[in-house]
Coordinates of N, CA and C in Angstrom, one line a residue:
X137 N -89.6 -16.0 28.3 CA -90.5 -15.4 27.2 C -89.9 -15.5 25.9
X138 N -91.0 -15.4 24.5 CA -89.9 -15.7 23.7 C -89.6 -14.5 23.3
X139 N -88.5 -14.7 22.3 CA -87.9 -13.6 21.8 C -89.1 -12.9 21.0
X140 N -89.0 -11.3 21.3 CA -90.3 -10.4 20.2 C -89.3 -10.6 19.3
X141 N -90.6 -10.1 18.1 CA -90.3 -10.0 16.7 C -90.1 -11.1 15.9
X142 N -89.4 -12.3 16.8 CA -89.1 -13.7 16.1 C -90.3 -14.2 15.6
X143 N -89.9 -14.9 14.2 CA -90.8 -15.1 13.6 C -90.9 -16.8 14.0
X144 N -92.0 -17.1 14.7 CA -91.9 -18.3 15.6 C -92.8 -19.2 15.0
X145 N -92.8 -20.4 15.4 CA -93.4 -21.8 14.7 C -95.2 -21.4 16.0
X146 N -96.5 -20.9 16.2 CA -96.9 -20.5 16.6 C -97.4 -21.8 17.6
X147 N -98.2 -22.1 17.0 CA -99.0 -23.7 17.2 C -97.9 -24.2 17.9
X148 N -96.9 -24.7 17.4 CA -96.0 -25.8 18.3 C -95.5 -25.4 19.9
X149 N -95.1 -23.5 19.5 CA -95.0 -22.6 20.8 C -95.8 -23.2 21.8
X150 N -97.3 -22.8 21.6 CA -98.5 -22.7 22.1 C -98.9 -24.0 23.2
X151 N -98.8 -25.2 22.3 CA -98.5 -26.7 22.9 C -97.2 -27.3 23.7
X152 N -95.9 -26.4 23.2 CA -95.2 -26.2 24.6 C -95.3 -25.7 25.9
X153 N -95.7 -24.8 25.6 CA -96.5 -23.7 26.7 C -97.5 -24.5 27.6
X154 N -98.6 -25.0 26.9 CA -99.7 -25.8 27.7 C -99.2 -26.8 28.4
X155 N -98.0 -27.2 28.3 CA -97.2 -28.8 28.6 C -97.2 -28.1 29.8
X156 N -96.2 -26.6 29.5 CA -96.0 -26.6 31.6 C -96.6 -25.2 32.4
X157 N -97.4 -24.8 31.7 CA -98.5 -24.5 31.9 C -99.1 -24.6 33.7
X158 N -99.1 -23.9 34.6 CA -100.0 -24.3 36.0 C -101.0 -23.6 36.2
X159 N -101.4 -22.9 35.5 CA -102.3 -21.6 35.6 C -103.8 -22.2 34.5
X160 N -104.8 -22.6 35.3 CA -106.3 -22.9 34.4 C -106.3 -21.9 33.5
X161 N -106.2 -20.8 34.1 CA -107.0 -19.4 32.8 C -105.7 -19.4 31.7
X162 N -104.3 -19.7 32.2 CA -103.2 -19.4 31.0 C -103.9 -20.5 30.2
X163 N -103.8 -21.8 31.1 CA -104.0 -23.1 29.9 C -105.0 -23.0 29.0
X164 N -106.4 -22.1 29.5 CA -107.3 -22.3 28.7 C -107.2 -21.9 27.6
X165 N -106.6 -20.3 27.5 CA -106.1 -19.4 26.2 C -105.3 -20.1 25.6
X166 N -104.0 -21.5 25.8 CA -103.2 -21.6 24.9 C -103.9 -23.2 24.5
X167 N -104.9 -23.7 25.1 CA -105.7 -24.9 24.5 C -106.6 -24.6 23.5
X168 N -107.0 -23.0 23.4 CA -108.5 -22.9 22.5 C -107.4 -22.2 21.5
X169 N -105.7 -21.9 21.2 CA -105.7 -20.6 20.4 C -105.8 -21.5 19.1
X170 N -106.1 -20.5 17.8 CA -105.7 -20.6 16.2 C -104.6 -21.3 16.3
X171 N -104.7 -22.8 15.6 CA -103.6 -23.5 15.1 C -103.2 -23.5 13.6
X172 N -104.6 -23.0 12.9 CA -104.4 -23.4 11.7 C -103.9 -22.2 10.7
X173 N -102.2 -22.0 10.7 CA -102.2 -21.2 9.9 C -102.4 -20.5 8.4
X174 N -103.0 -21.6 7.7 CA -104.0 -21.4 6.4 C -104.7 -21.1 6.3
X175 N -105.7 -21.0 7.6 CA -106.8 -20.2 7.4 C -106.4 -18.6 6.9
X176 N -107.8 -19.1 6.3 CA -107.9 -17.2 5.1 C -108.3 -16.3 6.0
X177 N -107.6 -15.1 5.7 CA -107.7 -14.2 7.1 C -108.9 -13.6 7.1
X178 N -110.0 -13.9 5.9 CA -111.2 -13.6 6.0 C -112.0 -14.2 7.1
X179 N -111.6 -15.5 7.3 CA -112.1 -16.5 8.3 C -111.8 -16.2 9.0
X180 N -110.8 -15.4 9.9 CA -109.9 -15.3 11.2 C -110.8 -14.5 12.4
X181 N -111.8 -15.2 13.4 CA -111.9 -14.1 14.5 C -110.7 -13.4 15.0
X182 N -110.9 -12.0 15.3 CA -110.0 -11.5 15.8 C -110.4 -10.7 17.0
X183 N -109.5 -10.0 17.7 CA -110.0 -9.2 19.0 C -108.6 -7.8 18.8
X184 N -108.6 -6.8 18.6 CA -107.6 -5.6 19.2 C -108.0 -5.3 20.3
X185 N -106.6 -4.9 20.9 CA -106.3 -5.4 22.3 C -105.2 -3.8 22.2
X186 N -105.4 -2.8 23.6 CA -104.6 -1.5 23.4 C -104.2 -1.9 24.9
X187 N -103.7 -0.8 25.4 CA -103.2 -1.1 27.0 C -102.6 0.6 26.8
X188 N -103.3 1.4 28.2 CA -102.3 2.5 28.9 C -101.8 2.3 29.7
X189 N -100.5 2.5 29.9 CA -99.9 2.5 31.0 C -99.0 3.6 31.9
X190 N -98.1 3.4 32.9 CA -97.8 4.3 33.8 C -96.2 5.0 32.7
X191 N -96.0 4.0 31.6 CA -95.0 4.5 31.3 C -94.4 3.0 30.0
X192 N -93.2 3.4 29.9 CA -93.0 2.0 28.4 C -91.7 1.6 29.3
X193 N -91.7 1.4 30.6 CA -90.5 0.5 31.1 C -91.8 -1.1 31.3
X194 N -91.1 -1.8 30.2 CA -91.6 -2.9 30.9 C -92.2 -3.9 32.0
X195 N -90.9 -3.4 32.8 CA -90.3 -4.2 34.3 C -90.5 -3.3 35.0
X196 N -90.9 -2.0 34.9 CA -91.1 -1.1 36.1 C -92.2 -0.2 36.1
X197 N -92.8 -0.1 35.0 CA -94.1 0.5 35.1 C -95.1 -0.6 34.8
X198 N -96.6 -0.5 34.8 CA -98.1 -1.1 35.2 C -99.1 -0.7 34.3
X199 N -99.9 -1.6 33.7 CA -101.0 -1.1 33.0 C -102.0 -0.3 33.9
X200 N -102.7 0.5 33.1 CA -103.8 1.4 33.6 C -105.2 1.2 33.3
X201 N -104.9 0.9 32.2 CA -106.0 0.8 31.3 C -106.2 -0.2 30.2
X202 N -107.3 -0.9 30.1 CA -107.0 -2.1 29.1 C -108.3 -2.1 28.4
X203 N -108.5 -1.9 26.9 CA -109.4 -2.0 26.1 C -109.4 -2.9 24.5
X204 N -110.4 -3.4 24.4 CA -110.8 -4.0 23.8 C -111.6 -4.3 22.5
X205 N -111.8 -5.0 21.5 CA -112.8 -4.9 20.6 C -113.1 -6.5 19.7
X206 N -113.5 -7.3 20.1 CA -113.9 -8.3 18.6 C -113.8 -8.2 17.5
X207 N -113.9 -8.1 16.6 CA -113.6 -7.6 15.1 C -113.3 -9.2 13.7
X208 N -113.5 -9.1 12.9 CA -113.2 -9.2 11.6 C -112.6 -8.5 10.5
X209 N -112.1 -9.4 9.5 CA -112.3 -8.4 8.2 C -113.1 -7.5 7.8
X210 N -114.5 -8.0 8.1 CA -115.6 -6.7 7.1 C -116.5 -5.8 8.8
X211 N -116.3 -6.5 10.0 CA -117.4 -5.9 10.6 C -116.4 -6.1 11.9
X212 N -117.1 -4.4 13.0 CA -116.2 -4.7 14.4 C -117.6 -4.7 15.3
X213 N -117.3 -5.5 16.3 CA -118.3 -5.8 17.1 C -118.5 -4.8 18.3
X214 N -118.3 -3.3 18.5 CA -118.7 -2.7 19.1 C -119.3 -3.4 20.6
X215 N -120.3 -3.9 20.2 CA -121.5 -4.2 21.4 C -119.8 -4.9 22.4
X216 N -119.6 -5.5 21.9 CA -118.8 -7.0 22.9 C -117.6 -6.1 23.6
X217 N -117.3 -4.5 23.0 CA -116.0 -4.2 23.7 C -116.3 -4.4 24.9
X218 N -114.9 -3.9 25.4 CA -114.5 -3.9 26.6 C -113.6 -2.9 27.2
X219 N -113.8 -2.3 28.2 CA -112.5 -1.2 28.8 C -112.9 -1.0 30.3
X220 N -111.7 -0.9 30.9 CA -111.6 -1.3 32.3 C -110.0 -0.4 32.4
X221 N -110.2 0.1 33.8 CA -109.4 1.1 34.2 C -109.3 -0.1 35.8
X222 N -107.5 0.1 35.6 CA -107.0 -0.9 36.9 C -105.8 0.0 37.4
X223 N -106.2 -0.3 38.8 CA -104.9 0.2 39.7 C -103.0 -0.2 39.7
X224 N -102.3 0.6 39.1 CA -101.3 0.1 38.9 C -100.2 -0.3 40.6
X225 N -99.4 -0.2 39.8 CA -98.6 -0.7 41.4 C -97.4 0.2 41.7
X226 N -97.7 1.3 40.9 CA -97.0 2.7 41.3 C -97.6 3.7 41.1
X227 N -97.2 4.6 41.6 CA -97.7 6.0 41.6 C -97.9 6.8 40.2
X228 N -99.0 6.7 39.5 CA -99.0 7.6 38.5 C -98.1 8.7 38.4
X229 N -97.4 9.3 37.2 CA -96.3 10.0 37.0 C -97.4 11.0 36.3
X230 N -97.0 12.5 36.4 CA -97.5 13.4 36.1 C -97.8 13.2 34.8
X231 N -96.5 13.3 33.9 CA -96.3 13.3 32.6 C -97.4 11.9 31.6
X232 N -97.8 10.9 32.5 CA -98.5 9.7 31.9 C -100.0 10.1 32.3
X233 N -100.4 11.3 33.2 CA -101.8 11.6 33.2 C -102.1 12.4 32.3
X234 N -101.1 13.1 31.7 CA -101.3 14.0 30.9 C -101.7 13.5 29.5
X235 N -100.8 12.4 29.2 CA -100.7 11.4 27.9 C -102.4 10.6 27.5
X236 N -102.5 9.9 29.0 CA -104.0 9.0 28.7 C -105.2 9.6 29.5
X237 N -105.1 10.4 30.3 CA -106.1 11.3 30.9 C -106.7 11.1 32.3
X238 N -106.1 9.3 32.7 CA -106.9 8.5 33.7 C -105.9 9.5 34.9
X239 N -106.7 9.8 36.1 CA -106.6 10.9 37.0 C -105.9 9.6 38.4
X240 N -105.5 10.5 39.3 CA -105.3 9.5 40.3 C -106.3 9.3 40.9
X241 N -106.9 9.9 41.1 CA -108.8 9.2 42.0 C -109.5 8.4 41.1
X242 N -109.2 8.4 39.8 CA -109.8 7.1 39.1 C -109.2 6.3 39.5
X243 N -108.0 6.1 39.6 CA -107.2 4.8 40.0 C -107.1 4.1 41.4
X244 N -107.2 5.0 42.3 CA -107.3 4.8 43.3 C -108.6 3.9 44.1
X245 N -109.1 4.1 43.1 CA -110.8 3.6 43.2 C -110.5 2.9 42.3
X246 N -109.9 2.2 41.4 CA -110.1 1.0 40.6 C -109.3 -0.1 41.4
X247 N -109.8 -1.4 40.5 CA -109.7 -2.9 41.4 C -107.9 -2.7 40.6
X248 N -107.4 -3.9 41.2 CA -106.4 -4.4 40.9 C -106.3 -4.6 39.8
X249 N -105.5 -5.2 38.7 CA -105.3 -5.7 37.5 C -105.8 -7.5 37.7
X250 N -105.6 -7.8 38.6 CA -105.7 -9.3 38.8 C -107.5 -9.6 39.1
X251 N -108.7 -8.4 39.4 CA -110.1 -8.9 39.2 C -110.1 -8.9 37.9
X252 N -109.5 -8.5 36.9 CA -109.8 -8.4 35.2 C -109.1 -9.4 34.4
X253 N -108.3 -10.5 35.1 CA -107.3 -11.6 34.2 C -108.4 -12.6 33.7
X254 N -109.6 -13.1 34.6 CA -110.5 -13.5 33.9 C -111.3 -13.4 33.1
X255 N -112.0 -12.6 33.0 CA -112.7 -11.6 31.9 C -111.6 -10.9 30.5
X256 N -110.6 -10.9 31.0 CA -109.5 -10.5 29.6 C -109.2 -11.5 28.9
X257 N -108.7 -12.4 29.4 CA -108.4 -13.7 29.1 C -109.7 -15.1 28.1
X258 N -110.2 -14.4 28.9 CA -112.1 -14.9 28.4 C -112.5 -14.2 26.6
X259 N -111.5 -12.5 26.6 CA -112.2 -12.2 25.5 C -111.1 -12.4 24.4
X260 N -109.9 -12.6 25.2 CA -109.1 -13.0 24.2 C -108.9 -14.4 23.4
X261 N -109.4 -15.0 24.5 CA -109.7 -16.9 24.0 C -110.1 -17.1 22.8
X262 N -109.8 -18.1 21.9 CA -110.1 -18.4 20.7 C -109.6 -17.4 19.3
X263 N -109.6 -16.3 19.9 CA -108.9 -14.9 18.3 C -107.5 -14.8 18.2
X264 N -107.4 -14.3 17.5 CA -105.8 -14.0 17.2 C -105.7 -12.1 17.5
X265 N -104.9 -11.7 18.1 CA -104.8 -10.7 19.2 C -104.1 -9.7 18.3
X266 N -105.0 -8.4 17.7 CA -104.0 -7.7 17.2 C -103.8 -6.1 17.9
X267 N -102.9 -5.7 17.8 CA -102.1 -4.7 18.4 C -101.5 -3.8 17.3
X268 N -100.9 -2.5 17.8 CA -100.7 -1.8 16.9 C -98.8 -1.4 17.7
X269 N -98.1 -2.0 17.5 CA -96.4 -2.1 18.5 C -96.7 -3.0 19.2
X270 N -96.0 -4.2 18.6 CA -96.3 -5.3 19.5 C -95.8 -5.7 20.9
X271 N -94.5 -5.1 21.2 CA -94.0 -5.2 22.4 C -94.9 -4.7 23.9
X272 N -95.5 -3.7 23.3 CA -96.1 -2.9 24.5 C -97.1 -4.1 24.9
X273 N -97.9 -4.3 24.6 CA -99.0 -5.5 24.8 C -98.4 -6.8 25.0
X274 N -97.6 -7.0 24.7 CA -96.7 -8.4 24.6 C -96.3 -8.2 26.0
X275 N -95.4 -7.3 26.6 CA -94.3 -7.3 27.4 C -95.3 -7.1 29.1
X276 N -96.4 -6.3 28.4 CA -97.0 -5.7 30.3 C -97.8 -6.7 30.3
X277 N -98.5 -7.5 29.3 CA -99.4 -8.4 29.6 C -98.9 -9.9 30.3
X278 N -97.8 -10.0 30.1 CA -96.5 -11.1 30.3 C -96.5 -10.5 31.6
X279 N -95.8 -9.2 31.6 CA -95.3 -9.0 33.6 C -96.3 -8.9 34.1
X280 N -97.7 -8.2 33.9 CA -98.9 -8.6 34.6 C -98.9 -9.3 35.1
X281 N -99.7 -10.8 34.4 CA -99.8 -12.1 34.9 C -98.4 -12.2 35.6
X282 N -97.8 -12.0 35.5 CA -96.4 -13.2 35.6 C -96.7 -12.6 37.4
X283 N -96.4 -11.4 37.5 CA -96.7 -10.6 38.9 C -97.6 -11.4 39.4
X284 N -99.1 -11.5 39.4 CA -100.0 -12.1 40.1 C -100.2 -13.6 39.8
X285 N -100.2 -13.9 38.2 CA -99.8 -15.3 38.9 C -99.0 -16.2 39.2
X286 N -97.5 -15.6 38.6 CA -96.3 -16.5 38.9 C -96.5 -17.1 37.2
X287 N -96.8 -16.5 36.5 CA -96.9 -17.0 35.2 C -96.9 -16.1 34.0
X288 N -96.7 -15.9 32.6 CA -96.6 -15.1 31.8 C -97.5 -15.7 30.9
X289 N -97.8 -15.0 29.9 CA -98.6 -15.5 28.8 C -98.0 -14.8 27.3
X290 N -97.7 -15.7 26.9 CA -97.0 -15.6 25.3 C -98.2 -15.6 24.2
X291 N -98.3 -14.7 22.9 CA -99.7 -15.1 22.4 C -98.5 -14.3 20.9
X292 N -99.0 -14.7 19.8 CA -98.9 -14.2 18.5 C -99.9 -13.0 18.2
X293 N -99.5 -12.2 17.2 CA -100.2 -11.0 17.0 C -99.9 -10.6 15.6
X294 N -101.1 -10.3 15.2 CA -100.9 -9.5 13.9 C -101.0 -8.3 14.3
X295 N -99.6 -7.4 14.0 CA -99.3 -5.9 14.5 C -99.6 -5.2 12.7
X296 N -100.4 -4.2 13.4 CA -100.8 -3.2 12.4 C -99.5 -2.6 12.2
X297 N -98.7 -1.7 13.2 CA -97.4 -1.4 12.5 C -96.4 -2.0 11.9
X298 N -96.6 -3.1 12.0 CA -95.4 -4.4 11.5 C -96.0 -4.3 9.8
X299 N -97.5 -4.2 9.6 CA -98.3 -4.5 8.6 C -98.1 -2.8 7.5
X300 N -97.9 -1.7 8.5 CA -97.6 -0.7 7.5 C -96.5 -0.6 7.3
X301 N -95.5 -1.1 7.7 CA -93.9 -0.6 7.6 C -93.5 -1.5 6.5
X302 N -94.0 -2.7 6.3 CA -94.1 -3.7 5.1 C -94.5 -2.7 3.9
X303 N -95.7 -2.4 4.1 CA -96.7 -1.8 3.0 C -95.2 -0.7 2.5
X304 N -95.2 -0.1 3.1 CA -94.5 1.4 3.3 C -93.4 0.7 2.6
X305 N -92.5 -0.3 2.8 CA -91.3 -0.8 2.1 C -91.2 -1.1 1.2
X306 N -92.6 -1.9 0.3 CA -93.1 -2.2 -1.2 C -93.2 -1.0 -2.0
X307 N -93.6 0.0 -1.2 CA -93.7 1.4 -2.6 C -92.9 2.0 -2.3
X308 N -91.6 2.1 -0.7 CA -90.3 2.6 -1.4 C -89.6 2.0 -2.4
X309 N -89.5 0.5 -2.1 CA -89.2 -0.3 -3.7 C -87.7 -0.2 -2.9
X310 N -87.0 -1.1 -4.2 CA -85.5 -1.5 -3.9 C -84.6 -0.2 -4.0
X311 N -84.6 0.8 -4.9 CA -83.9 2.2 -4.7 C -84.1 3.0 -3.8
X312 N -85.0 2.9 -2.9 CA -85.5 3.6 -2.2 C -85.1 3.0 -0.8
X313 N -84.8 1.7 -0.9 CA -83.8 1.6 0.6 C -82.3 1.4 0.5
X314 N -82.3 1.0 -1.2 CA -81.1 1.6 -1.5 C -79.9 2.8 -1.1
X315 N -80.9 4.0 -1.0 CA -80.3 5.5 -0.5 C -80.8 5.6 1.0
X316 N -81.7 4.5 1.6 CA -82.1 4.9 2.5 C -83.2 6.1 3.1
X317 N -84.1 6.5 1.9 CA -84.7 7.1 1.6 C -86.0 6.5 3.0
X318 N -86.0 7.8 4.0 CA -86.9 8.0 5.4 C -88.1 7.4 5.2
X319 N -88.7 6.0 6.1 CA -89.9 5.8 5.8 C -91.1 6.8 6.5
X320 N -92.5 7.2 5.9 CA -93.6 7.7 6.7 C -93.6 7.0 7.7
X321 N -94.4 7.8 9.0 CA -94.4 7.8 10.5 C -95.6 6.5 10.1
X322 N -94.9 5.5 10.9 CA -96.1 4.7 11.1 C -96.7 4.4 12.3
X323 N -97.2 5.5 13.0 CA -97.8 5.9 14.5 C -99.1 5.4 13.9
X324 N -99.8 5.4 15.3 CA -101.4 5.0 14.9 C -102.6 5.8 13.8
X325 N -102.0 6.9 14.5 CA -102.8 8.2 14.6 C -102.0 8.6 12.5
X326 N -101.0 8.3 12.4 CA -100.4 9.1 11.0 C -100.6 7.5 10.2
X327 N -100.8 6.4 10.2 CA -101.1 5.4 9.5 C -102.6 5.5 9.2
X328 N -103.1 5.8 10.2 CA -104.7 6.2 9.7 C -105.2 7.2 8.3
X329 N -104.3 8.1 8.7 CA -104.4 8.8 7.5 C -104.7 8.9 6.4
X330 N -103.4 7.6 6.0 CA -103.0 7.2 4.5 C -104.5 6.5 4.3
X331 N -105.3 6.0 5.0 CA -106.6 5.2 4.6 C -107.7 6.3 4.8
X332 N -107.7 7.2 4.7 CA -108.7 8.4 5.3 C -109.7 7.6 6.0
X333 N -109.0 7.5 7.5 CA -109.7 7.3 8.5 C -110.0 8.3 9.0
X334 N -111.0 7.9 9.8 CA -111.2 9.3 11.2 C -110.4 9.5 12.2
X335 N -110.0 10.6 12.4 CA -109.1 10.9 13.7 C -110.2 10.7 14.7
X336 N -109.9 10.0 16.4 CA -110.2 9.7 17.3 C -109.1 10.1 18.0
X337 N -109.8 10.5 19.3 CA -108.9 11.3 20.8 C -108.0 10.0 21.0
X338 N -106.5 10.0 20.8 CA -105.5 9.3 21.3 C -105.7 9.0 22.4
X339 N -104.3 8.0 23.1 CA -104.3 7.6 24.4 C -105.6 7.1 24.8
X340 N -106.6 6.5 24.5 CA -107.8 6.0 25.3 C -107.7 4.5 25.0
X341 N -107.6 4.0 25.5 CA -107.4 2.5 25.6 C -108.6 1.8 24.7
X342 N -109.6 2.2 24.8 CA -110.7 1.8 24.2 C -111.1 2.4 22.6
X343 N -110.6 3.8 22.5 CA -110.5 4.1 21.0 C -109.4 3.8 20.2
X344 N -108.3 3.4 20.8 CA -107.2 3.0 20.4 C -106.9 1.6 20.0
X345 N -108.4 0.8 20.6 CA -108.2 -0.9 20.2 C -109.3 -0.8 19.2
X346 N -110.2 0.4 18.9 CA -111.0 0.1 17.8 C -110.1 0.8 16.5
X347 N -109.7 1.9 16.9 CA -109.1 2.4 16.1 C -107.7 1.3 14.9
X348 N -107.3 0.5 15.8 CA -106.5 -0.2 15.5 C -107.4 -1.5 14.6
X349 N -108.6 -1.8 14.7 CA -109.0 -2.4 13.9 C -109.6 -2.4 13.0
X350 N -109.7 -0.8 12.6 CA -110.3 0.0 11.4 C -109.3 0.1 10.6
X351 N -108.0 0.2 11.6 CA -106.8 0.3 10.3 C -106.1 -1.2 10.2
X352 N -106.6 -2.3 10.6 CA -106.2 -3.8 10.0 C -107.1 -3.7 9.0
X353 N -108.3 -3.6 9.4 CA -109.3 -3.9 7.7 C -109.1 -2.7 6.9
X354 N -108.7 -1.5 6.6 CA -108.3 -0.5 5.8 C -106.8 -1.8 5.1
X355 N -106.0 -1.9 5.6 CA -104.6 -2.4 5.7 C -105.3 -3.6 4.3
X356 N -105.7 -4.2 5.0 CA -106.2 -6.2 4.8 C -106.9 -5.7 3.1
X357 N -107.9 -4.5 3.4 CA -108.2 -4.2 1.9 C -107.4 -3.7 0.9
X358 N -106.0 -3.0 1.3 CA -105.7 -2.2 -0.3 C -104.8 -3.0 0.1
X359 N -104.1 -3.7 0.7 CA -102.8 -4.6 0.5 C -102.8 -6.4 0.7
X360 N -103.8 -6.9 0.8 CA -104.4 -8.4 0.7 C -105.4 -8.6 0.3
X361 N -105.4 -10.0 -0.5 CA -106.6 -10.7 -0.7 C -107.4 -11.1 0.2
X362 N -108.6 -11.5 -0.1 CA -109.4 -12.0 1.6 C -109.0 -13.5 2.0
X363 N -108.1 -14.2 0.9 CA -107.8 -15.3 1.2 C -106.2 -15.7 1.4
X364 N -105.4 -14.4 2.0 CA -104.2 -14.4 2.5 C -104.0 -15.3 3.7
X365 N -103.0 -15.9 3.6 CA -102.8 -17.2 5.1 C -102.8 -16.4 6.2
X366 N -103.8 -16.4 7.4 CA -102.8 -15.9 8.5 C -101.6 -16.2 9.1
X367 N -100.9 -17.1 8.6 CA -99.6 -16.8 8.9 C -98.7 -16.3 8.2
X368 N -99.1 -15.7 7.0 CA -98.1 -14.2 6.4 C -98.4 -13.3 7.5
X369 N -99.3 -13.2 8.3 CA -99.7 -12.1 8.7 C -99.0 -12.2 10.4
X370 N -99.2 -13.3 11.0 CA -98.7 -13.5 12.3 C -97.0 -13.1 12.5
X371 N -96.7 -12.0 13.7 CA -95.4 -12.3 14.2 C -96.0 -12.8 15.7

């Protein structure tokens, strides 16, 4: 997998990828993704993309929950979401029912992770995939697949937190990291804020991927043009 955070050549990744590639549904996602990173991010389909899980060990905990949303710059496509509650491959931990709410008899009665790779993969095809902490989504969606199919799936993402901690660094200014002067929490829930967003119930996989794309377009308005490259924007 590649390295997170690296700021990577995307396109050329992507066509590596497809070279060895054995998986139809991986290949499909890395034959249809955005190559062109000049497009104006006004132009950019996009999809936010959240995930609950049993916990933030990569390698040892399992998604629970996986939600969705279509989106642009100026408009989110509600109708097209998506949220789906999947059975992990351990035992829910007290402390993680408490966090996202999903009970163990929901889960117990939900399918596998592996009936939803088609349908996920389907909504993610063609958009550029944004997230709010890019590792979480990056890392379980990688062991996911990799678990059931023997495969991982690498994708680029415009991270909303990556996008306020920038913002947040421009108006501390150079004296201000000079003393090292504490940046604001840039949590989902306390980045919303600063844009007088509406607070929504945390932890829901499905408010949390819209939530996340009310605060890209809040973000994209007070701190970009509509004709920013998406590749300032991509890690």
């Amino acid at each position: 997998m590649a390295k997170q955070g690296a700021k990577l050549d995307w396109p050329s990744r992507y066509q590596q990828q497809l070279k060895v590639s054995k998986q139809p549904l991986i290949q499909e996602f890395y034959s249809s993704a955005i190559n062109d990173l000049s497009m104006p991010i006004s132009d950019v389909p996009m999809v936010a993309l959240d995930f609950e899980t049993t916990g933030l060990n990569f390698d040892g905990d399992d998604i629970v929950s996986v939600g969705l949303v279509p989106f642009n710059s100026k408009r989110i496509f509600c109708k097209y979401s998506k949220h789906w509650i999947v059975q992990p491959r351990q035992k829910l931990a007290e402390e993680s029912i408490v966090i996202h709410g999903i009970t163990h008899s929901e889960v117990s009665e939900a399918p596998d992770f592996s009936s939803i790779m088609e349908p996920l993969l389907a909504a993610l095809k063609g958009k550029v995939i944004v997230v709010h902490f890019a590792p979480i989504e990056r890392h379980f969606l990688y062991q996911a697949l990799q678990a059931r199919l023997g495969e991982g799936l690498e994708f680029a993402v415009i991270d909303t937190l990556d996008l306020e901690t920038r913002a947040l660094k421009a108006k501390q200014g150079i004296l201000g990291r000079l003393f090292n002067s504490k940046l604001d929490s840039v949590r989902l829930a306390d980045s919303r804020i600063r844009y007088s967003l509406p607070a929504y119930q945390n932890h829901n996989a499905l408010n949390d991927a819209i939530a996340t794309a009310e605060l890209l377009q809040a973000q994209l308005a007070y701190h970009y043009r509509s004709d920013t490259p998406l590749g300032e924007l991509l890690i």
